[in-house]
Each structure stands twice: as C-alpha cells, then as structure tokens.
Amino acid sequence: MLPCALRPRDIAPRPQLDVCIKDGRSSMSGLLHWVWLSTLPNLSARKTARLLDELGSPLEIYNASPERLAGVSEITGADVAALSDKSLRRADKILNDSARLGQQLITAGDACYPELLRAIDDPPAVLYCRGKLQTLDCRPAIAVVGPREPTQYGYRVAKTLAYQLALAGVTIVSGMARGTDAAAHAAALEAGKPTVAVLGCGLDICYPYENAALYNDIPKTGLLISEYPPGTPPLHSHFPVRNRIISGLCCAVLVPEAPKRSGSLITASCAAEQGRDVFAVPGNIDVPSSAGTNALIRDGARLVMNAGDILSELAYLYPDRVASVSGDAETLDASDDRYCVQPVPPQRADGAAVSVPLSEALLRKAADTSVPLAERLCALLAHAAQHADSLIEAVPESAAEVTAALTVLELEGKIHQLPGKTFALA
Amino acid sequence: MLPCALRPRDIAPRPQLDVCIKDGRSSMSGLLHWVWLSTLPNLSARKTARLLDELGSPLEIYNASPERLAGVSEITGADVAALSDKSLRRADKILNDSARLGQQLITAGDACYPELLRAIDDPPAVLYCRGKLQTLDCRPAIAVVGPREPTQYGYRVAKTLAYQLALAGVTIVSGMARGTDAAAHAAALEAGKPTVAVLGCGLDICYPYENAALYNDIPKTGLLISEYPPGTPPLHSHFPVRNRIISGLCCAVLVPEAPKRSGSLITASCAAEQGRDVFAVPGNIDVPSSAGTNALIRDGARLVMNAGDILSELAYLYPDRVASVSGDAETLDASDDRYCVQPVPPQRADGAAVSVPLSEALLRKAADTSVPLAERLCALLAHAAQHADSLIEAVPESAAEVTAALTVLELEGKIHQLPGKTFALA
C-alpha cells in the first residue's frame, strides 16, 4: 500500500542552509566548494545532505577535521577518506565548462532551489540548468513517467493528460526519454507552456538523440536540469538515480501506463516514499501493458479518468495557480481537441459497433468527389473513430472502393483498425 | 465515496423471528399469514420488516389493533388502512399455485432464510424458490452485475471471473438478465457449480425468453429466487427493487464493466449501503463502456485485476470455504483455459505489435496442408491473439492467401481484428 496520504504541504521544508547568497544565488567562491562536495566520488546525495545538515555549508565540510566528519551520522571511514581529497581543480574546471556552455548552477543553499526537492531525503547538492530558471518555481508540477515503448493507448493518454494539465497551469516534469516522457514534454510545449526535463547525463549531451527537437525547444521556455556536470555520459545507472529528482520536483507523479515490471513503477514507489501523490490511469485487465498501473491503483494510487481528477486535487492544494475545474474536466479542452482522448466506440458482445453520428457539414464535405477519397476518409476519421459501414454510407463511392482505400491507408500507417471493423487515425 | 469498510461479518444479524418453525421451515398455517403480509398492496419490504421487528410475527400483525399498528415506527395511516384488509384468499391462492408449480417458500422467520439477506434494511418477507434450497447456504457468494449489452471485453471479463470464482467455491448470484448476468450464470454452470438467479417476476415466467436454457438448467443444481408470487409479470419497476436481493444475498458485488449511467452502478451503490464490498474491473479510459467501473474504483470500490484479488479477500473472511490463493490467482484455471482472460498483445506507440510465441506442436499442426487453411488459422488464434505476420510465418501458404483467408474469417464473424494487424477469435 503506497503512503499516498502525506501531501507536499505537510512536509516541513529543510531549513535554508547558511551559504554566501547574493541575489538569491550562490557566489562564485561559494559555488566552487558546492561543486567540490557534489562531485566527490562515491559520496551519495543522501550523505551529502546529512553533512550539510550537520555542518551547515560545503566550506565548513571542506575545512572540517576527519574526526568532526566521522561524527556525522551515516558517514563511514570510506566517506571520510573521500572527503580528504581537497583538490578544487575538478570543481574549477566544471565551473569553467558550465560558464562556457551557458549552464547555470543552483545549489541546495540557494533561495531559488526548489522547495519540494529540498525536502526529499537525498536532494542533489547542485543542479545544472539550461533555460528559464523561473520555471523552477514550478508549483504545481506533475511528473509524467511511463515506458519508453508505450502502446498507442498509453501514448495517447500521456499526451492528452499532459496537454490538458499544462493548459490548466501545471508544469509537466519528465526525463526526456523516448516514448512516454517525450510525449509528455511535447504535449506541454504544444500547449504553449514551459516544461522541465531532468536528464541522466551532462546538459551538453543530447540523449537520446531522437529527442533533439525537445532538447533544443525545452530551454526556450522551460528548463533542462541535471545533477551531473558537463560531459557526464548517459550511463545506465544514472537513470534510476535521476528519477528521484523528477518526482522530487513535483507534488505528484502520474503514470499513464505501465506493464508489470516497469521503471515507472519504481519512480511511483519512490514518489510515494517522498510523500508525493501517485496518480495512475487504469486499462483493460487483459492487456499486459496496463498491469502495472492497475496494480498501482489496487494498492492505493489514485485512479485518473481525466485531467479533472488531478486538477480538482491540485486546485485544492494550489487554489491560486490552477485553472478551476467544475464537474468533469473533460470539457477543459473543448476549444482544442487535438489531444482530447477520443472515445473509442465500444463494441457489444454480439460484435455490433456503436456508431458515432457525423455532422451535416462533415457529410457534405465527404460527398465532394473533387477531393481524393483517402483525404475525405481521413477527414471523417479526424472527427472520431468510425465503423467501416458509417464511412461507406458517408461517401458516394462503392463499398469496395472504400474498403480498398482503407486498406491502403492502413498499409501506409495513416489509420489503424480497432476491434469491430472500426477505423481511427493513427 | 462508497462505505466499503463495513464487512458482512460486522453486521449484527437481525434477531430470528418468532414464528411457527418445523424442521427449520414455516408451517403451512404460518405461511398463510406470511404471504398475506408480503402481498399487501403498497406496503414496502422495509415497512414489513419494521412491523415484524416490533410485533414479532405476521399472525400478531394480522391480529393487531389499528392503534397498535399505527404506533409502529414509519407506519402511516395509509399503511394501517392497507393492513386492515384481512382477507386471506389471495394468500391461499398463492400457496396453492406455488405448490402446484413446485415452488418452495421461505420466510424471513425460517432458520434457512439467508442470514446476510436478513441483515439488510428491507429484506423480502417471503422468498419463492425453485431448485436446490441448500444453495441458499451460499456463503461466500458474489453478485455479478453489469450491462445487458456488454462489450466483448466486459463479456469476456464477466465470464472469466465468474468461472474462476465459481471453481474456487464462490456462489455466483445474478439476475438472469441478458448480457452480463447470463454470462455470469453460464460460467458458473460451466464450472460445474450451482448458481443463484434472482428474478424480477414470478418463477413460473421465463424472462427474458432467450435465457430459457439457464432458466431450465439453474434449478437442477442451483436456485431460482423471487420475492414475487407466481404469475407476477416482469414489470420494469421490479428490477431495481430486485437488485437489493441480489446484493443482499452476497458479501460482495463485482461489476465487470459499466458505462457512466448504468443500472449496475445503482446495484453497487445499494450494495455499499448494505455494507457489502464492491469490486470493479478497470478499463481503458477512452472507452465509454468502462467509465462507470473506473468511477466506482476512483470513488472507493476495489480494483480487480483477476479472480485472486477477490479470492484473497474472501479466503480471509471464509477461510474454510474458499480455495486458498497464493500470489496471483491467474494460475487458478491453468488446467482449464476456456475462459482465461486471454492477454491481448499490446501494441507499441510506433505501431509494432508484440508477438506471442507459438509452440512447436502448434507450428507442426499449422504446417499440415491437409487441413483447410481457415481451420489452421483459427487453431492458431485459439492459442492466443496473433499478429498477421506471425500467422503468415506459421503456415506454408503465401501472405496473400493468408490475408484473403483472414478477411473471409473476419467477414464470417469468426475472428476480429485488434489494433496493429493483430487477429483474435471472435
């Protein structure tokens, strides 16, 4: 059972650390010791946080005697040995590289360090950022996490919900991975809203390369974040560690889809440990791709049917920041149905499909034979998924011609067939 | 939020009524006044229960003065007027008809009256029964309720879960309506277990007629029940009233599928009011046919992924009566996969389907060209839904021949196409 009851507003913020602050940001000399501390090999973020809690600042940790360090809770002999490396050369190079690459550094001692992230057990001591720093003031923010190879359902749901949440004023945070992450970021950008991507490598590396467009577009309005200094490669081991930052920045995590053993379930469980809400989207129980999300809900996560289910909760926590929701929020995007979850026509047990009525205007366009048949069929399907019979009825062409055109469109990947001879745009 | 926390074992049984009992059944003379009481026009089951609570037996109610009756809580002047009709002619005719039709009567005063049903606020005073009375000792029993026109998913899920639950020792109770109800009863019978059907008309009327086979088969091992005397037609208004008996007989209600406005949601809410658990099966959020069940879960009902989710709960309540479940109960029916929820292969957002591996034995059969191609394709699909490519690979015929055969099978309604060029048996 996930401990979903604890809300971010119930988390006492960690006391602000005593470092050299100028305009809410660390000074260059202060930064050097922050970077030194955050890049010591084998010193975990959790232990760094313990040291900062007890000694106050990186400079004091830097100057502390081995005995003083060994007295800090959880700090072992190996940690003390790691802390005995007083060279600032690596930190200096990182600061120079960051400056050259246009990266900005925020430390856990800065006033602008995200409050929710600071409250987790193992906050990163330093965040490397590229983009608009004000995006960090991203309350309310929702993490959207899911598989790298979502099904069409998972992809559609991730994109729809992220779009609707972004439109309503929620910052979408994710990891810029393939599939679900990319869908969520793209939806936020298409809603014209900033989004935060937390990378598992240095910010100078675009990984995966197929997300180059997001990598370039996100910092224009939003933010790329990493706890890894410039040049750090996207090692496999970085991603689970990175996930704590994704959930840590947010008041809740949304899992649109997850099979039984999925990385996003780890993020969800980590989020629950951080005291964040976990929202999951249900799916049919006979598809393995929803087994993880269904299990999450069975075990205590909150079921999400539409963006309103999340927004009504956030509106309560952040009344001045979230578009108010009345009743079902399915109407939120009435003016923009690009990512509206298109209801798939249900099919009765006897095989008959329920038809979706077409408007007079659509039927007039469908009858215009000066437009290619394939184009008219796609226009009809853009309205809603349709049974083959409705399409055949809507156009003047013969059933054979329509069937042939549908087959070609399907082979071209432009449409796909749903159960019961029903077609939808791909 | 549904009050799901109250379990049947927490409900104090209504004290057994003081009536003439012989071998645990009412005597004929006692029965006359029970039937008189239960068939007085406009006297609700709830008010009848109040009268029995305060006066003890139908005979005492029959003999009570108007003043005494008016003093009973909730009893109005109109009720007293109804109770002033002391004619026993109708009751006598009903008893004669019941005897002639082989119906057995059980009263709320009988020891064999179902304890859980007696505990509801408005138990029927008299139950007309046809079949094996011992089925009434049906703990644990689960009500399975859903739409009359389920989708293929809802039908499959209802049948699978009812079959698995019945096999494990749970009595399936439903209303013998078309669709979900019929699927649940049929699954229990096919598992070789008794089932209870609660009708909204007299037991001498088979309604709906398409369920004639169930109507004949259920009483052979299980039970038909009604609170309506012989000859009562299936009036529309009877069904919502009847639903309280379906849930009242059970410790939990399972809703395999329900659209937003569905009668089964009323039964679920009524079950929750009776302090019974509500279990619901989730579904994709972009099909209207699961909107009701998803909302039930969102609002507090328990999510069911497989029969084990219910059985583990029942095994706790009835440790000696339910087959024990270890881990996921998906293996429960390993020996009989007729109604196993066949996992539908998921499809990735890029359109690729995940293939289901075929066994050597299946591939050998698929290569045997002495058997018609259509037959071999159906045999492959009986194993699991398959991508067209896997089918083409499995048989010696050309891709064109396979595609043509699949089209014919689909037109004949023997198979249907899932998203991503994947086929399944219809």
Tab-separated table of C-alpha atoms in Angstrom, chain A residues 107-351:
chain	number	residue	atom	x	y	z
A	107	THR	CA	22.844	24.892	-5.090
A	108	ALA	CA	20.763	23.466	-2.269
A	109	GLY	CA	21.739	26.623	-0.395
A	110	ASP	CA	20.142	28.976	-2.906
A	111	ALA	CA	16.809	30.618	-2.232
A	112	CYS	CA	15.677	29.610	-5.710
A	113	TYR	CA	16.410	25.916	-5.102
A	114	PRO	CA	13.031	24.134	-5.461
A	115	GLU	CA	11.480	23.803	-2.029
A	116	LEU	CA	9.857	20.414	-2.702
A	117	LEU	CA	13.120	18.959	-3.985
A	118	ARG	CA	14.951	20.253	-0.948
A	119	ALA	CA	12.511	18.330	1.255
A	120	ILE	CA	13.458	14.888	-0.106
A	121	ASP	CA	15.852	12.637	1.726
A	122	ASP	CA	18.612	12.876	-0.883
A	123	PRO	CA	18.354	16.213	-2.693
A	124	PRO	CA	21.099	16.893	-5.227
A	125	ALA	CA	23.542	19.444	-3.779
A	126	VAL	CA	23.990	21.136	-7.148
A	127	LEU	CA	21.644	21.419	-10.121
A	128	TYR	CA	22.990	22.282	-13.562
A	129	CYS	CA	20.359	24.155	-15.521
A	130	ARG	CA	19.808	25.351	-19.078
A	131	GLY	CA	16.805	27.522	-19.896
A	132	LYS	CA	14.493	29.749	-17.911
A	133	LEU	CA	15.330	29.487	-14.225
A	134	GLN	CA	11.924	30.884	-13.239
A	135	THR	CA	10.440	27.571	-14.408
A	136	LEU	CA	11.836	26.126	-11.190
A	137	ASP	CA	9.128	27.987	-9.366
A	138	CYS	CA	7.010	25.255	-10.857
A	139	ARG	CA	4.310	24.699	-8.282
A	140	PRO	CA	2.164	22.844	-9.043
A	141	ALA	CA	4.257	20.410	-11.031
A	142	ILE	CA	3.358	16.873	-12.043
A	143	ALA	CA	5.847	14.223	-13.086
A	144	VAL	CA	4.656	12.135	-16.012
A	145	VAL	CA	6.518	8.834	-16.238
A	146	GLY	CA	5.920	5.753	-18.319
A	147	PRO	CA	7.511	3.200	-20.604
A	148	ARG	CA	9.903	4.022	-23.430
A	149	GLU	CA	7.736	1.906	-25.718
A	150	PRO	CA	4.179	2.846	-24.758
A	151	THR	CA	1.221	1.310	-26.556
A	152	GLN	CA	-0.935	3.579	-28.671
A	153	TYR	CA	-3.297	3.849	-25.706
A	154	GLY	CA	-0.516	4.802	-23.294
A	155	TYR	CA	0.941	7.316	-25.735
A	156	ARG	CA	-2.445	8.905	-26.401
A	157	VAL	CA	-3.328	9.088	-22.722
A	158	ALA	CA	0.079	10.530	-21.718
A	159	LYS	CA	-0.122	13.180	-24.400
A	160	THR	CA	-3.747	14.091	-23.688
A	161	LEU	CA	-3.363	14.389	-19.939
A	162	ALA	CA	-0.046	16.276	-20.141
A	163	TYR	CA	-1.577	18.697	-22.649
A	164	GLN	CA	-4.668	19.312	-20.547
A	165	LEU	CA	-2.690	19.645	-17.296
A	166	ALA	CA	-0.202	22.048	-18.907
A	167	LEU	CA	-3.049	24.147	-20.316
A	168	ALA	CA	-4.525	24.373	-16.824
A	169	GLY	CA	-1.274	25.748	-15.383
A	170	VAL	CA	0.518	22.614	-14.195
A	171	THR	CA	4.220	22.271	-15.055
A	172	ILE	CA	4.974	18.923	-16.680
A	173	VAL	CA	8.221	17.373	-15.431
A	174	SER	CA	9.728	14.297	-17.039
A	175	GLY	CA	13.005	12.684	-18.099
A	176	MET	CA	13.068	13.373	-21.866
A	177	ALA	CA	13.362	9.631	-22.505
A	178	ARG	CA	11.805	8.071	-25.574
A	179	GLY	CA	8.094	7.282	-25.583
A	180	THR	CA	6.034	8.496	-22.644
A	181	ASP	CA	8.498	11.162	-21.421
A	182	ALA	CA	8.874	12.658	-24.879
A	183	ALA	CA	5.095	12.609	-25.404
A	184	ALA	CA	4.534	14.477	-22.134
A	185	HIS	CA	7.145	17.167	-22.860
A	186	ALA	CA	5.909	17.604	-26.434
A	187	ALA	CA	2.308	17.965	-25.264
A	188	ALA	CA	3.286	20.684	-22.765
A	189	LEU	CA	5.197	22.579	-25.459
A	190	GLU	CA	2.264	22.230	-27.853
A	191	ALA	CA	0.028	23.697	-25.152
A	192	GLY	CA	2.424	26.674	-25.197
A	193	LYS	CA	3.640	26.007	-21.653
A	194	PRO	CA	7.136	25.544	-20.180
A	195	THR	CA	8.224	22.055	-19.198
A	196	VAL	CA	11.118	20.678	-17.117
A	197	ALA	CA	13.288	17.796	-18.371
A	198	VAL	CA	15.611	16.115	-15.876
A	199	LEU	CA	18.486	14.424	-17.705
A	200	GLY	CA	20.629	11.484	-16.639
A	201	CYS	CA	23.732	12.991	-18.257
A	202	GLY	CA	25.502	16.333	-18.612
A	203	LEU	CA	23.313	19.027	-20.142
A	204	ASP	CA	25.737	19.368	-23.064
A	205	ILE	CA	24.770	15.867	-24.228
A	206	CYS	CA	21.533	15.306	-26.126
A	207	TYR	CA	20.367	11.853	-25.150
A	208	PRO	CA	18.532	10.128	-26.729
A	209	TYR	CA	19.444	11.890	-29.947
A	210	GLU	CA	15.980	11.349	-31.426
A	211	ASN	CA	14.720	13.918	-28.908
A	212	ALA	CA	16.987	16.631	-30.369
A	213	ALA	CA	13.971	18.832	-31.100
A	214	LEU	CA	12.831	18.687	-27.476
A	215	TYR	CA	16.420	19.237	-26.305
A	216	ASN	CA	16.522	22.432	-28.338
A	217	ASP	CA	12.966	23.618	-27.707
A	218	ILE	CA	12.508	22.937	-23.981
A	219	PRO	CA	15.078	25.537	-22.761
A	220	LYS	CA	13.472	28.288	-24.858
A	221	THR	CA	10.541	28.478	-22.468
A	222	GLY	CA	11.298	25.828	-19.850
A	223	LEU	CA	14.304	24.147	-18.320
A	224	LEU	CA	16.761	21.276	-18.747
A	225	ILE	CA	18.128	20.101	-15.384
A	226	SER	CA	20.803	17.626	-14.347
A	227	GLU	CA	22.772	16.860	-11.221
A	228	TYR	CA	25.616	15.717	-13.476
A	229	PRO	CA	28.324	18.177	-14.523
A	230	PRO	CA	29.029	18.906	-18.205
A	231	GLY	CA	30.446	15.978	-20.150
A	232	THR	CA	28.896	13.245	-17.959
A	233	PRO	CA	27.774	10.422	-20.272
A	234	PRO	CA	24.235	8.937	-20.038
A	235	LEU	CA	25.236	5.880	-18.021
A	236	HIS	CA	22.528	3.279	-17.447
A	237	SER	CA	22.951	3.616	-13.678
A	238	HIS	CA	22.150	7.344	-13.779
A	239	PHE	CA	18.503	6.942	-14.755
A	240	PRO	CA	17.023	5.348	-11.629
A	241	VAL	CA	19.015	7.893	-9.556
A	242	ARG	CA	17.737	10.718	-11.746
A	243	ASN	CA	14.118	9.606	-11.219
A	244	ARG	CA	14.135	10.826	-7.602
A	245	ILE	CA	14.667	14.365	-8.922
A	246	ILE	CA	11.751	14.035	-11.349
A	247	SER	CA	9.368	13.059	-8.566
A	248	GLY	CA	11.147	15.292	-6.050
A	249	LEU	CA	10.358	18.414	-8.072
A	250	CYS	CA	6.666	17.533	-8.139
A	251	CYS	CA	3.729	17.284	-5.792
A	252	ALA	CA	2.504	14.221	-7.639
A	253	VAL	CA	3.512	11.586	-10.145
A	254	LEU	CA	1.212	10.465	-12.945
A	255	VAL	CA	1.720	7.053	-14.547
A	256	PRO	CA	-0.367	6.905	-17.732
A	257	GLU	CA	0.579	3.294	-18.483
A	258	ALA	CA	2.955	0.689	-17.086
A	259	PRO	CA	3.395	-3.042	-17.552
A	260	LYS	CA	4.057	-5.259	-14.556
A	261	ARG	CA	7.793	-4.713	-14.284
A	262	SER	CA	8.361	-1.142	-15.325
A	263	GLY	CA	10.827	1.538	-14.314
A	264	SER	CA	7.959	3.950	-13.871
A	265	LEU	CA	6.633	1.806	-11.024
A	266	ILE	CA	9.947	2.363	-9.246
A	267	THR	CA	9.543	6.111	-9.768
A	268	ALA	CA	5.984	5.865	-8.429
A	269	SER	CA	7.094	3.983	-5.360
A	270	CYS	CA	9.945	6.448	-4.849
A	271	ALA	CA	7.435	9.295	-5.181
A	272	ALA	CA	5.224	7.698	-2.568
A	273	GLU	CA	8.215	7.421	-0.247
A	274	GLN	CA	8.849	11.129	-0.811
A	275	GLY	CA	5.279	11.705	0.341
A	276	ARG	CA	4.015	12.678	-3.106
A	277	ASP	CA	0.658	11.669	-4.524
A	278	VAL	CA	0.653	8.900	-7.101
A	279	PHE	CA	-1.927	9.025	-9.885
A	280	ALA	CA	-2.343	6.181	-12.358
A	281	VAL	CA	-4.518	5.585	-15.397
A	282	PRO	CA	-6.368	2.261	-15.484
A	283	GLY	CA	-6.510	-0.003	-18.509
A	284	ASN	CA	-8.096	-3.225	-19.640
A	285	ILE	CA	-7.038	-6.129	-17.435
A	286	ASP	CA	-6.310	-8.392	-20.398
A	287	VAL	CA	-3.500	-6.256	-21.795
A	288	PRO	CA	-0.126	-6.664	-20.065
A	289	SER	CA	0.717	-3.016	-20.778
A	290	SER	CA	-1.662	-1.786	-18.059
A	291	ALA	CA	-0.922	-4.453	-15.441
A	292	GLY	CA	1.465	-2.145	-13.572
A	293	THR	CA	-0.865	0.849	-13.430
A	294	ASN	CA	-3.835	-1.316	-12.425
A	295	ALA	CA	-1.737	-2.837	-9.625
A	296	LEU	CA	-0.690	0.659	-8.503
A	297	ILE	CA	-4.360	1.655	-8.222
A	298	ARG	CA	-5.305	-1.590	-6.497
A	299	ASP	CA	-2.549	-0.904	-3.973
A	300	GLY	CA	-3.536	2.678	-3.219
A	301	ALA	CA	-2.636	5.028	-6.064
A	302	ARG	CA	-5.418	7.324	-7.227
A	303	LEU	CA	-7.326	6.403	-10.348
A	304	VAL	CA	-7.296	9.024	-13.086
A	305	MET	CA	-10.052	9.083	-15.698
A	306	ASN	CA	-9.333	12.581	-16.974
A	307	ALA	CA	-7.239	15.651	-16.203
A	308	GLY	CA	-10.015	16.903	-13.942
A	309	ASP	CA	-9.360	14.083	-11.475
A	310	ILE	CA	-5.880	15.546	-10.922
A	311	LEU	CA	-6.775	19.213	-11.299
A	312	SER	CA	-9.517	19.115	-8.687
A	313	GLU	CA	-6.925	17.832	-6.217
A	314	LEU	CA	-4.313	20.414	-7.249
A	315	ALA	CA	-6.853	23.226	-7.212
A	316	TYR	CA	-7.394	22.395	-3.557
A	317	LEU	CA	-3.642	22.468	-2.825
A	318	TYR	CA	-2.845	25.451	-5.067
A	319	PRO	CA	-6.094	27.393	-5.409
A	320	ASP	CA	-4.461	30.455	-6.977
A	321	ARG	CA	-2.357	28.595	-9.538
A	322	VAL	CA	-4.564	26.018	-11.195
A	323	ALA	CA	-7.455	26.670	-13.561
A	324	SER	CA	-10.575	25.854	-11.620
A	325	VAL	CA	-12.454	22.737	-12.570
A	326	SER	CA	-16.173	22.330	-12.296
A	327	GLY	CA	-17.620	18.861	-12.540
A	328	ASP	CA	-15.991	16.693	-15.165
A	329	ALA	CA	-12.923	18.344	-16.593
A	330	GLU	CA	-13.405	16.578	-19.885
A	331	THR	CA	-14.683	19.900	-21.167
A	332	LEU	CA	-11.407	21.659	-20.321
A	333	ASP	CA	-10.125	21.377	-23.838
A	334	ALA	CA	-13.408	21.916	-25.613
A	335	SER	CA	-11.777	24.610	-27.712
A	336	ASP	CA	-8.779	22.472	-28.606
A	337	ASP	CA	-9.460	18.824	-29.239
A	338	ARG	CA	-6.096	17.934	-30.753
A	339	TYR	CA	-5.271	15.749	-27.806
A	340	CYS	CA	-8.692	15.052	-26.482
A	341	VAL	CA	-8.892	11.356	-25.581
A	342	GLN	CA	-11.075	10.284	-28.483
A	343	PRO	CA	-13.652	7.881	-27.176
A	344	VAL	CA	-13.184	4.570	-28.938
A	345	PRO	CA	-16.635	3.332	-29.956
A	346	PRO	CA	-17.492	0.406	-27.717
A	347	GLN	CA	-18.343	-2.885	-29.291
A	348	ARG	CA	-21.135	-5.015	-27.937
A	349	ALA	CA	-20.552	-8.646	-27.042
A	350	ASP	CA	-22.551	-9.626	-30.126
A	351	GLY	CA	-19.999	-7.817	-32.292
